XYZ file of C-alpha atoms in Angstrom:
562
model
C 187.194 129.459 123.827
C 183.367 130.519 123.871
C 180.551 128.769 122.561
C 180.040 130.982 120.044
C 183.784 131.269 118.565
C 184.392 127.806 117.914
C 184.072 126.946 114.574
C 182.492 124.424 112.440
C 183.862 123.047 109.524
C 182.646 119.858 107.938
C 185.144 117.276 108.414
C 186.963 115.982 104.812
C 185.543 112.280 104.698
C 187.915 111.389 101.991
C 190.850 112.581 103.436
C 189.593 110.941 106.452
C 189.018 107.960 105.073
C 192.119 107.417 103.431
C 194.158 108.285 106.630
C 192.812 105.952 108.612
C 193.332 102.570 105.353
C 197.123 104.416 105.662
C 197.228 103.495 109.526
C 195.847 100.125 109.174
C 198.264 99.356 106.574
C 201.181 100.982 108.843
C 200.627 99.555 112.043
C 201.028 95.793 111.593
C 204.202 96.659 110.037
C 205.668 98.695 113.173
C 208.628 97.506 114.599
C 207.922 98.610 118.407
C 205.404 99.541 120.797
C 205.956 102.976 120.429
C 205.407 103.391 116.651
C 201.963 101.709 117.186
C 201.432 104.638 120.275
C 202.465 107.000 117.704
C 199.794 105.327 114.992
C 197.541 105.024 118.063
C 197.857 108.754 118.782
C 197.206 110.147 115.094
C 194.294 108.015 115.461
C 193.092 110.117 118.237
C 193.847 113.465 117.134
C 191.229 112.310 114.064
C 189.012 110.970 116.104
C 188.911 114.045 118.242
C 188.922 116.301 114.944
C 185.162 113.881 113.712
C 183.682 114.227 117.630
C 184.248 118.156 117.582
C 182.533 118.720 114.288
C 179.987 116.267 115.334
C 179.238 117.772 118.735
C 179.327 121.496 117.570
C 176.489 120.272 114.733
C 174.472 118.278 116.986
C 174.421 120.841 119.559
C 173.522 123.922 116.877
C 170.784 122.280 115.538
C 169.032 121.380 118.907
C 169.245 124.612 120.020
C 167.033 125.306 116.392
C 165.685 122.403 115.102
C 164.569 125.192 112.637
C 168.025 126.440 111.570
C 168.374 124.654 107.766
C 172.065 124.804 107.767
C 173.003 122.834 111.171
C 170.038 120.364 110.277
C 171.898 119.689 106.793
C 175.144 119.125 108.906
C 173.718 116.658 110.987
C 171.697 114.576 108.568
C 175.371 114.936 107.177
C 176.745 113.123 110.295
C 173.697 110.562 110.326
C 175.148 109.434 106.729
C 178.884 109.753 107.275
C 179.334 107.986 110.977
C 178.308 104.520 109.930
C 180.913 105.373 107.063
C 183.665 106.180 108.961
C 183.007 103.399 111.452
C 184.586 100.893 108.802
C 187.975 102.391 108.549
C 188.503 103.233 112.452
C 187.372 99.665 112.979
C 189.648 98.073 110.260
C 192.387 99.945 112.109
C 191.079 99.085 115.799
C 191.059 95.399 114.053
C 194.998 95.740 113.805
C 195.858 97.398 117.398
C 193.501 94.366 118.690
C 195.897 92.291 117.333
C 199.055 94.156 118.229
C 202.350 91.793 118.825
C 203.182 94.073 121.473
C 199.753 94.252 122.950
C 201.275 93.787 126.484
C 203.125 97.516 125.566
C 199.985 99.078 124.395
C 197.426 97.901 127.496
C 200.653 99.856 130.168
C 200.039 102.910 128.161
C 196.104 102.702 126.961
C 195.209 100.362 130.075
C 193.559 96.767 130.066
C 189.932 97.967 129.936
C 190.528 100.299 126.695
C 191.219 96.510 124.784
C 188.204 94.840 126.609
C 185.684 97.637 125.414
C 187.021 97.688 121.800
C 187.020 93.850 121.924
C 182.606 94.837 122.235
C 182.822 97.497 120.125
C 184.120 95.170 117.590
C 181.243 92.469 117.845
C 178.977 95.737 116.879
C 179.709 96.369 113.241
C 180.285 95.425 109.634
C 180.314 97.226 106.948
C 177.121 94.778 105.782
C 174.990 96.949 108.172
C 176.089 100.485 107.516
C 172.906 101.448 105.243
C 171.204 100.200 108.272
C 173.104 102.252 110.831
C 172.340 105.091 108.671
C 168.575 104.410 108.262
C 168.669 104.198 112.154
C 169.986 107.828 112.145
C 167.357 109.006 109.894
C 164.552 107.666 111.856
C 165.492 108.714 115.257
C 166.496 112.294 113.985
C 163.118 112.871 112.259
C 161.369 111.583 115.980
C 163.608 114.390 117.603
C 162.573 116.972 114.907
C 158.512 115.534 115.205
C 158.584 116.501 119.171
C 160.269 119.497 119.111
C 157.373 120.507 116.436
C 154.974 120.277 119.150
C 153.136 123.734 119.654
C 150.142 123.639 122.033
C 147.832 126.197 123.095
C 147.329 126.461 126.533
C 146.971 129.241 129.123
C 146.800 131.808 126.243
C 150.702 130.934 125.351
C 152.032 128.304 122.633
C 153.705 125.647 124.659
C 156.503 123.004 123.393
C 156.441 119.621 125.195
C 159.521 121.788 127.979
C 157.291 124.549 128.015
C 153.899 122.689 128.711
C 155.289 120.849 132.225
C 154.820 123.707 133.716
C 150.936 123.322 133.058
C 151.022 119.676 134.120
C 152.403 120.105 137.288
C 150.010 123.218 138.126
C 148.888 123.267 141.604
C 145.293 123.713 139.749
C 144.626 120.119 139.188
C 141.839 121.438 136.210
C 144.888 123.015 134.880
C 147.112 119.797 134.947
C 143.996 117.664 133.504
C 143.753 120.139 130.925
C 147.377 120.297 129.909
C 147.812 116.777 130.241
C 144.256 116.278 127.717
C 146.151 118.597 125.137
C 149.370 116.640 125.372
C 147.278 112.858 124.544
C 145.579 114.927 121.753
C 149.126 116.321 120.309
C 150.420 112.464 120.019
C 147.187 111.372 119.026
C 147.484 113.570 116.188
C 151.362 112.249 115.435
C 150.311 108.611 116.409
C 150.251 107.144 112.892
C 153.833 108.626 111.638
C 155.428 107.629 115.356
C 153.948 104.452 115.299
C 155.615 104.049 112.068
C 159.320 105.374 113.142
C 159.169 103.345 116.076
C 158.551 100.300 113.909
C 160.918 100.886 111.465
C 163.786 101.300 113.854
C 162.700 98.036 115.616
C 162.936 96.277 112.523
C 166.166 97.985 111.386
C 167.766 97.313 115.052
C 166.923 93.744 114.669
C 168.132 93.220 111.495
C 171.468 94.763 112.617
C 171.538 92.325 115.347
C 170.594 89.060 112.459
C 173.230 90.370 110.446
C 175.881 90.267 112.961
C 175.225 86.748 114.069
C 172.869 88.061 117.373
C 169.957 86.519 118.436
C 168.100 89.736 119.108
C 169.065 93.194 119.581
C 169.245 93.023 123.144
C 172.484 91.884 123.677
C 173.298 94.050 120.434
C 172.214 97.076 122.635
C 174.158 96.241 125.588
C 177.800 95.574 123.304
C 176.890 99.162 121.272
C 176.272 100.939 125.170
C 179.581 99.177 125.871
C 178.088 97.431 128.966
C 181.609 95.275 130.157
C 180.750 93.633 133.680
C 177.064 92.767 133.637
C 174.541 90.998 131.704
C 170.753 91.106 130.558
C 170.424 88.433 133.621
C 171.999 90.658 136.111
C 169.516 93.759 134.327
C 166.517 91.120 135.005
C 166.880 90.103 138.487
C 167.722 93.867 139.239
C 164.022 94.276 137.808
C 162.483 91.435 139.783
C 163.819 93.405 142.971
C 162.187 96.985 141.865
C 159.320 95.019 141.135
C 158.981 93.001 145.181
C 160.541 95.270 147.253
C 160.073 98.562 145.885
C 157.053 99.308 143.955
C 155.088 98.469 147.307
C 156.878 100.745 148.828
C 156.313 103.811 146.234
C 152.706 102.742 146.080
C 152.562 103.185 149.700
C 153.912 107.071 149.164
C 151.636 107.573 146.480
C 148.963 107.053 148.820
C 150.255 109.341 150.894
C 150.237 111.215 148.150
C 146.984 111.161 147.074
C 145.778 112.327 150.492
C 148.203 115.402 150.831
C 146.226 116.331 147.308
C 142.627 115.520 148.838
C 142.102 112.925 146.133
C 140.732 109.301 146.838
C 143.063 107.976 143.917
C 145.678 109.320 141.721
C 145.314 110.214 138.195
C 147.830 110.442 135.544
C 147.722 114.318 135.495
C 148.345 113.868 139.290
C 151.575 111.757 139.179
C 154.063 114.578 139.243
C 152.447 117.089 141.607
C 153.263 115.887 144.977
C 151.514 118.964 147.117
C 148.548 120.910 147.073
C 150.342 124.019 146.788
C 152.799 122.679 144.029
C 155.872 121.341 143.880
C 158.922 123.587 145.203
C 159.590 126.058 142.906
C 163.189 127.663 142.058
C 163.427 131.288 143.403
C 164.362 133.342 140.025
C 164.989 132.259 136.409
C 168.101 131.541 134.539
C 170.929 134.438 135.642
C 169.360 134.146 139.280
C 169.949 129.852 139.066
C 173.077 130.071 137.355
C 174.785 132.529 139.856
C 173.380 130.227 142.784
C 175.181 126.878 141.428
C 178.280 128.964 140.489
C 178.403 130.219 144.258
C 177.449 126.504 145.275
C 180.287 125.224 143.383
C 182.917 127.542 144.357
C 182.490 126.669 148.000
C 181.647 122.788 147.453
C 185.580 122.249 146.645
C 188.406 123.708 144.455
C 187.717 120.986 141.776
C 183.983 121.875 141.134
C 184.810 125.923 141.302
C 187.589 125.134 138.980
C 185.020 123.748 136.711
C 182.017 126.064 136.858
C 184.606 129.039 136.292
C 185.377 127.664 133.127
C 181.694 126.786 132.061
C 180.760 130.348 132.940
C 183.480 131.853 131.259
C 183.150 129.892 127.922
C 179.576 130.211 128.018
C 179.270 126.404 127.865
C 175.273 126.603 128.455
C 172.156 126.551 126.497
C 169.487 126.623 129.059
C 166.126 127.950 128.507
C 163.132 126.599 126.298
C 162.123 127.745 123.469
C 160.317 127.632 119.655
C 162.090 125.074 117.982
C 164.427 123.809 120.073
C 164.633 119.985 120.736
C 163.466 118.323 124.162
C 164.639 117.763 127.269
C 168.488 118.203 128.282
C 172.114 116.616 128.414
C 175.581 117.088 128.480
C 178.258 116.375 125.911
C 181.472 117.038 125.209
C 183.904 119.102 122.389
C 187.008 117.297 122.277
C 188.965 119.554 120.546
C 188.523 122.363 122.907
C 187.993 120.080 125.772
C 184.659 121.542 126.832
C 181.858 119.977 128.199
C 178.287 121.658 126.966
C 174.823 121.730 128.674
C 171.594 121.898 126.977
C 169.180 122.270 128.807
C 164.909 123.279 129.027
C 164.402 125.829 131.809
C 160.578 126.555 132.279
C 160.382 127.786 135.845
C 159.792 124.389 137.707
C 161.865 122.349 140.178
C 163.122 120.178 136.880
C 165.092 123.670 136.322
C 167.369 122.878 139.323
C 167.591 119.463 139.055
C 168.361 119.317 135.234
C 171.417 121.821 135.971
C 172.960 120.131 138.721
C 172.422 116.736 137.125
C 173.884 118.169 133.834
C 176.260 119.318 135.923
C 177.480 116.250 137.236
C 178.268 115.156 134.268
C 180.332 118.091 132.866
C 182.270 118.103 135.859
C 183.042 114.142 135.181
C 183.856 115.359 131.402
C 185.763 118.417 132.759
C 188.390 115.929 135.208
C 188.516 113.600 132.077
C 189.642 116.739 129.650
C 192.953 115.808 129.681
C 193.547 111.965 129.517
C 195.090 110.902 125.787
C 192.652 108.385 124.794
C 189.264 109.117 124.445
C 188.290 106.366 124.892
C 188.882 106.657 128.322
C 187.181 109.668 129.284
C 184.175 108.342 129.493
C 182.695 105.170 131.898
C 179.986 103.109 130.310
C 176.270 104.934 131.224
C 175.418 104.241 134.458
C 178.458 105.199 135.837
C 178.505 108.443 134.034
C 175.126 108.833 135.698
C 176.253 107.871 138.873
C 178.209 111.028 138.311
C 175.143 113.137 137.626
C 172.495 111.742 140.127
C 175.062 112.021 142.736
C 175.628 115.621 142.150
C 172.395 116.364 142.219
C 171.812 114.552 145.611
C 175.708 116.120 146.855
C 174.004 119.300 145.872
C 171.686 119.590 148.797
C 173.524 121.618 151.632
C 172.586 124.383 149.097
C 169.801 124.421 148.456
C 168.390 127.511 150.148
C 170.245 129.286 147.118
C 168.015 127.887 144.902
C 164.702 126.939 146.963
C 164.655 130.014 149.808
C 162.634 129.202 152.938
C 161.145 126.294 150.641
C 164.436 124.188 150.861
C 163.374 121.517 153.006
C 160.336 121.023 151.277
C 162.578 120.127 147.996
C 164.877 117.913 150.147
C 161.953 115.917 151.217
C 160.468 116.051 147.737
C 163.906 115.429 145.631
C 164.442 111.811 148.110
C 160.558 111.323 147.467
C 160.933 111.840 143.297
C 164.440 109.281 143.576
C 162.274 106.104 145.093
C 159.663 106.909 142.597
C 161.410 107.527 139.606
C 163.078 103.865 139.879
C 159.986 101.868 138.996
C 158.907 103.641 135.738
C 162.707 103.719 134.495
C 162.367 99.983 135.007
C 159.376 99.654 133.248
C 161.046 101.376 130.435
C 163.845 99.255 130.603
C 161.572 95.944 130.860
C 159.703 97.517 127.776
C 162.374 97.896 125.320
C 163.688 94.494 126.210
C 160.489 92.690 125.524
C 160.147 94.759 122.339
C 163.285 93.737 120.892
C 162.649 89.953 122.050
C 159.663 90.044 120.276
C 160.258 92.428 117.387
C 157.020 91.199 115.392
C 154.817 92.840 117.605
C 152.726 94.920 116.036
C 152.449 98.717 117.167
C 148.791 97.944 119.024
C 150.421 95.144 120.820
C 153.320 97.332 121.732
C 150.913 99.791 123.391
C 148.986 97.112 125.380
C 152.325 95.974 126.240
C 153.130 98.994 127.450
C 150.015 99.443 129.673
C 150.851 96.242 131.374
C 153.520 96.964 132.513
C 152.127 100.103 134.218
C 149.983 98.315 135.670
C 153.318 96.211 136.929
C 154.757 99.102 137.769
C 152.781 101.835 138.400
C 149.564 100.077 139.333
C 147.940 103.462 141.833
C 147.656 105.424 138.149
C 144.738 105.558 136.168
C 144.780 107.369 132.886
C 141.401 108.637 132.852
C 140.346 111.116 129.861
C 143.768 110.329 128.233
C 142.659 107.534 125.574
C 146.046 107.438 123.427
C 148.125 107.113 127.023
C 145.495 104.743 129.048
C 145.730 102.506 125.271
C 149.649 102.497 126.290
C 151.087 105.283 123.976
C 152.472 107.197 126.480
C 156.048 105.428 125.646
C 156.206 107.203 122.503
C 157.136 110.167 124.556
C 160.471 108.674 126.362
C 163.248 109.994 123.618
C 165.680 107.040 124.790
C 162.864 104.450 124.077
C 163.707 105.814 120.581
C 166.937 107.385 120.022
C 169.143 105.299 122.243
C 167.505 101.718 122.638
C 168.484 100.010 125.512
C 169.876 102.821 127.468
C 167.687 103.551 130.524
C 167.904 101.401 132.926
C 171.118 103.046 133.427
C 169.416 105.601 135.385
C 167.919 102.792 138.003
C 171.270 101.510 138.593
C 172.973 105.158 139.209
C 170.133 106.051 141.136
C 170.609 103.534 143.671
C 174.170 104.113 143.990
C 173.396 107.714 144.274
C 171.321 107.395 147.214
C 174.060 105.121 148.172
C 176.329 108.205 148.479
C 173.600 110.470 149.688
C 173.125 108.068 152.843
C 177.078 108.601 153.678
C 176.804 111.892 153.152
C 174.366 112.237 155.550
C 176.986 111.048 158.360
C 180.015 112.743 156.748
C 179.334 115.187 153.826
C 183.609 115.674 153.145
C 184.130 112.125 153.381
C 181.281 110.566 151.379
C 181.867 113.690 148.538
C 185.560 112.247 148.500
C 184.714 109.111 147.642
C 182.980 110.648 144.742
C 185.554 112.266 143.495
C 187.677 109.005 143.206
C 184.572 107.427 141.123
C 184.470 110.706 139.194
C 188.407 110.753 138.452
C 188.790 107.334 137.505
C 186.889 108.572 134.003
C 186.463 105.485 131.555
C 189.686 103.474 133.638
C 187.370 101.143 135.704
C 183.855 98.994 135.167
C 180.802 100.123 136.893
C 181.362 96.850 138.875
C 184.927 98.139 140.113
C 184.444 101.983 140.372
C 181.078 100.719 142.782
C 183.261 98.816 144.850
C 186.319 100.804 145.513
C 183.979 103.494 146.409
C 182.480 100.897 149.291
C 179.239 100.614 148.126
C 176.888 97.780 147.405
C 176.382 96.699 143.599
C 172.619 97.046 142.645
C 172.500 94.083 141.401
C 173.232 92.037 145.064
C 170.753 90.970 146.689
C 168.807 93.021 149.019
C 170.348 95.893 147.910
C 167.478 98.148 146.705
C 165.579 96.921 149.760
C 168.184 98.598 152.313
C 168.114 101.790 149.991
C 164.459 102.328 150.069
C 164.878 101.843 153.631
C 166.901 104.480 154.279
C 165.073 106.759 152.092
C 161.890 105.789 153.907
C 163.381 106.713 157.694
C 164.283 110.209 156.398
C 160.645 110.801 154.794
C 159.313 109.593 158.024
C 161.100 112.051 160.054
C 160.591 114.960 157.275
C 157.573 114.485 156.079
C 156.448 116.361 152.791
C 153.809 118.690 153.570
């Protein structure tokens, strides 16, 4: 069905409700495996019934922050999810307990037990107010950014729309749009200050109330992390830190000179040639018809897949007044649809938001028809495996959306990968320091913040930016608010992206089936396992991220941006 035809009806809580203390009562009481299945399976068709509502009203009323009825619906869901959470766990609590668990795991699998075992450890009904508060407060961030309107370049520019300014080949331009931007949060620095200490607070209270020491570990049970640990997260770190940053300091150099500049400034960081960065040849029909004739001949799977995204109109791509920020891919159970929401503004982010939305559609589009969903999807970074690694599968095409200017993306896409990885692991070290210290006060958070830049990202200055160079540029990074502790997710995939991309550089077919075997193995496997049937290296082992750069580095040598 299309986008537009499927319809939204708010779910009956009640009824809900009173299904689900039915099934809890029911299924202790079973007399065989497959009356539990059967409970098991009613289970799913509500759950799938909630996530379709829930999708189609979070989706709405990004597309218009504005539009009053979709933002009523989802401060509805804000409210009502915590709610709900009590009865599906009470009944999880029986299946967890099953007499004939041995039955269930042949049918649901092993690693559908483990991951409610952590879902369990997340929740009591004593926290629900809380859960709900946490709602509230990252929903009004959401709706504060996508209120931004800034003059600039005689147009009124969102925080999508403005990157084109800031990556202007003009660096006055970029200085000036990047000026505008630290005045815009300067302005909303009191009331974001505020949200971001209030959800601190509530997170940690969650995690008191629960019996955690902190909301870190909270954070990695509610992300579902089920085969590594804050320690593995940590020494991960230590290695960006010693073997990589170097290394990305050592391009930025580089890059500094390509610009004719003796340092780099903030309003530099993203504009890696004097001429700008690559830009996409045509706006949104011209892109989408390129990826729909790159998917068609990458393999029958992914032409399968952007047929039916095309057809259904499964796409909301282009910025515009009111809409929220940035871009991502969910999913509509009920119709089994992925969606992708997206912020076109004619830079090279346009192509590499649709392929990396992409990747994960396709991953939700091979799921579409497992029976639990639970299942369908992997725990972050290995759904983002599935996205950075279409992006990076992505490049024997790109003359379809770069023209004569292909190579000079290549060069500049491998470039962006190495130094993306520091700052996401800044973001990640952030959060976790924040949440092991949660009485810091929002000043201290900001000088944290610029420490770690300096950790991280020490060949930036943040001249003529006071609010960013005083460390409130974090305020900017939506996870940082909306999903704590989910970043670093994007280090990890990235690695094992390039991981891919290096095979694929020796055998394209081969290395791209080995990604379809991660990609169809959905929510079955750990990140652990679906890395190491694929043959690659864990992130975490030592040396890893090392040998990556160094691969990275040999191709940059031999095409060098310019």
């Amino acid at each position: 069905m299309k986008f537009q035809d499927m319809k939204y009806q708010r779910p009956d809580i009640t009824a809900i409700e009173m299904a689900y203390q039915d099934m809890a009562q029911r299924f202790p009481l079973c007399a065989s495996a497959q009356e539990q299945l059967a409970l098991l399976e009613r289970h799913e068709k509500l759950l799938g019934d909630i996530l379709t509502m829930n999708s189609l009203a979070y989706i709405r009323s990004s597309i218009d922050t504005n539009d009053v009825f979709y933002k009523e619906e989802q401060l509805f869901f804000d409210e009502t999810m915590p709610q709900l959470q009590e009865y599906i766990q009470q009944f999880m609590d029986q299946v967890l307990v099953s007499e004939f668990r041995p039955e269930l795991e042949k049918a649901t699998g092993q690693l559908f037990f483990r991951n409610q075992e952590i879902a369990k450890k997340t929740f009591s009904p004593e926290i629900i107010p809380l859960m709900q508060e946490e709602n509230r407060l990252a929903t009004e961030y959401e709706q504060l950014l996508a209120s931004a309107e800034i003059s600039i370049g005689g147009e009124i520019c969102n925080l999508s729309q403005i990157i084109r300014y800031q990556t202007d080949c003009d660096r006055a331009v970029r200085q000036e749009a990047w000026e505008k931007t630290d005045a815009f949060f300067t302005e909303k620095s009191q009331r974001l200050d505020e949200i971001y200490d209030a959800l601190v607070k509530c997170r940690t209270e969650q995690a008191h109330r629960l019996g955690y020491e902190n909301f870190v570990q909270l954070g990695y049970d509610r992300l579902g992390r089920n085969c590594y640990s804050p320690e593995d997260v940590a020494e991960f770190r230590e290695q960006v830190a010693q073997e990589l940053v170097p290394v990305v300091h050592r391009l930025k150099e580089k890059q500094a000179e390509r610009l004719g500049l003796s340092g780099l400034c903030f309003w530099d960081e993203d504009t890696l040639l004097p001429t700008g960065n690559p830009k996409p040849v045509g706006g949104e029909k011209e892109l989408l018809e390129a990826a729909h004739r790159m998917y068609r001949e990458m393999s029958p799977q992914t032409g399968e897949f952007f047929d039916f995204m095309v057809e259904n109109n499964l796409f909301d791509l282009m910025s515009k007044k009111g809409k929220a920020g940035g871009g991502y891919c969910t999913e509509i159970p009920n119709y089994k649809s992925p969606f992708i929401f997206s912020n076109f503004n004619g830079t090279v982010d346009d192509v590499q938001v649709l392929t990396h939305e992409a990747g994960h559609a396709f991953a939700a589009f091979r799921a579409r028809n497992l029976p639990y969903l639970e299942n369908m999807t992997p725990t972050m970074e290995s759904a983002e495996v599935h996205s950075m690694s279409m992006e990076l599968f992505s490049r024997p095409w790109d003359e379809g959306f770069f023209g004569e200017k292909a190579n000079v993306f290549r060069s500049y896409q491998l470039e962006n990968c190495l130094d993306f990885i520091p700052y996401g692991t800044m973001v990640d070290e952030f959060q976790t320091r924040v949440y092991e210290n949660p009485q810091l006060t929002p000043i201290q958070r900001k000088e944290l913040w610029a420490q770690l830049e300096k950790k991280y990202r020490p060949w930036l200055t943040f001249e003529g930016l006071p609010y960013f160079e005083a460390g409130g540029y974090y305020q900017w990074k939506h996870h940082i608010y909306s999903s704590p502790m989910y970043y670093i997710d994007y280090c990890l995939a990235q690695i094992t992206a390039l991981e891919f991309w290096e095979l694929s550089e020796k055998d394209w077919q081969g290395a791209f089936a080995r990604y379809l075997d991660f990609v169809n193995s959905a929510g079955e496997k750990t990140f652990r396992c679906l890395v190491h049937s694929a043959g690659l290296k864990l992130p975490f082992e030592s040396g890893c991220v090392k040998e990556v750069a160094s691969k990275v580095l040999t191709y940059l040598e031999k095409n060098p941006l310019k």
